[in-house]
C-alpha positions as MATLAB code, in Angstrom:
seq = 'MSKEGMSSQDHGEENLGLLVAKVKGFSWWPARETDPSLRGMKSRKGGVFVYFFGSRLYGWANKEHCLPFYENFQSIGGRRPGKLGEALAEARLWVQSEEELQRFDAIAATLVPAGEGGLSQVE';
ca = [
     -29.853   47.746  -65.338;
     -27.058   45.219  -64.916;
     -26.221   42.882  -67.626;
     -27.362   39.864  -65.494;
     -30.822   41.296  -65.359;
     -31.321   41.853  -69.065;
     -33.906   39.946  -71.202;
     -34.997   40.056  -74.831;
     -37.785   42.423  -73.725;
     -35.139   44.856  -72.240;
     -33.352   45.011  -75.499;
     -36.522   46.015  -77.333;
     -36.081   43.087  -79.756;
     -37.778   39.855  -80.404;
     -35.804   36.670  -79.628;
     -35.445   35.090  -83.001;
     -33.259   32.239  -81.779;
     -29.708   31.326  -80.789;
     -27.344   30.685  -83.642;
     -23.769   29.839  -84.520;
     -22.847   32.272  -87.183;
     -19.850   33.125  -89.312;
     -18.746   36.079  -91.283;
     -15.644   36.289  -93.597;
     -12.459   36.532  -91.624;
     -13.932   35.438  -88.328;
     -14.440   32.080  -86.634;
     -18.043   30.484  -85.977;
     -19.404   32.371  -82.949;
     -22.530   32.427  -80.781;
     -24.980   34.847  -82.184;
     -28.712   35.661  -82.534;
     -30.780   36.698  -85.512;
     -32.278   40.136  -85.100;
     -34.460   42.495  -87.086;
     -32.225   44.896  -89.049;
     -34.883   47.635  -88.967;
     -34.419   47.935  -85.213;
     -30.790   49.093  -86.053;
     -31.927   51.391  -88.952;
     -31.016   48.886  -91.603;
     -32.946   47.323  -94.492;
     -33.185   43.623  -95.160;
     -30.699   42.015  -97.632;
     -31.587   39.238  -99.962;
     -29.810   36.062  -98.828;
     -28.538   37.753  -95.717;
     -29.224   37.321  -92.005;
     -28.671   40.235  -89.633;
     -27.041   38.909  -86.502;
     -25.781   40.122  -83.151;
     -22.572   38.465  -82.021;
     -22.702   37.704  -78.253;
     -19.803   39.046  -76.160;
     -18.681   41.448  -78.903;
     -21.676   43.863  -79.016;
     -21.338   43.806  -82.804;
     -23.919   43.401  -85.454;
     -23.311   42.159  -88.974;
     -24.694   40.487  -92.030;
     -24.019   36.746  -92.582;
     -25.047   34.594  -95.420;
     -27.936   32.232  -94.580;
     -25.776   29.204  -95.019;
     -23.447   30.605  -92.351;
     -26.133   30.768  -89.745;
     -26.799   27.508  -88.113;
     -29.036   26.529  -85.087;
     -26.962   26.805  -81.892;
     -27.882   23.533  -80.213;
     -27.200   21.345  -83.243;
     -23.994   23.133  -84.268;
     -22.304   24.420  -81.144;
     -19.251   22.275  -81.877;
     -18.491   24.572  -84.878;
     -17.627   27.488  -82.588;
     -14.007   28.357  -83.208;
     -11.344   30.813  -82.101;
     -11.710   29.455  -78.581;
     -10.321   32.236  -76.573;
     -11.727   30.983  -73.227;
     -12.376   34.407  -71.687;
     -14.023   35.916  -74.725;
     -16.066   32.804  -75.386;
     -17.079   32.653  -71.776;
     -18.338   36.217  -71.975;
     -20.263   35.419  -75.160;
     -21.840   32.400  -73.656;
     -22.801   34.299  -70.439;
     -24.494   36.906  -72.585;
     -26.259   34.375  -74.815;
     -27.524   32.681  -71.616;
     -29.587   35.749  -70.934;
     -31.620   34.895  -74.053;
     -32.624   31.415  -73.075;
     -36.370   31.224  -72.637;
     -37.180   28.109  -70.509;
     -35.710   26.152  -67.585;
     -35.332   23.085  -69.776;
     -33.484   25.034  -72.474;
     -31.303   26.670  -69.702;
     -30.196   23.214  -68.520;
     -29.282   22.191  -72.019;
     -27.454   25.468  -72.686;
     -25.412   25.205  -69.482;
     -24.344   21.616  -70.290;
     -23.195   22.678  -73.751;
     -21.446   25.816  -72.436;
     -19.510   23.689  -69.913;
     -18.129   21.664  -72.791;
     -17.070   24.756  -74.699;
     -15.364   26.614  -71.885;
     -14.862   24.533  -68.657;
     -14.928   26.372  -65.333;
     -11.441   27.648  -64.478;
     -10.814   28.430  -68.108;
     -13.115   31.385  -68.543;
     -16.365   29.407  -68.247;
     -19.777   30.765  -67.233;
     -18.967   30.415  -63.469;
     -16.274   33.029  -63.887;
     -18.371   35.481  -65.946;
     -21.750   35.505  -64.295;
];
């Protein structure tokens, strides 16, 4: 199946929400919380198991370093337009409703404008 056609059900994981997350040594980045047991891991006290969009990497982040995406998108750092555009295009696949999709697209356009690695170049 192509990346464009994927959904949370295709991943075999529950959509637990879009986040902006940070781990030591890296900038804030679009992510989603996921169940660690689906990756053969056990829960950690005070930790949130996240998947970082565009990187295909999973990791543990402190709870205070996992913020709701829509209220904290301006925290996203390391703005390499191509990589961020890829991350946002992948995150967009997890958006559940048309209303949320419109909100997401408006935010994505402010983070990575078309012509600089934005969604229109990645989709």
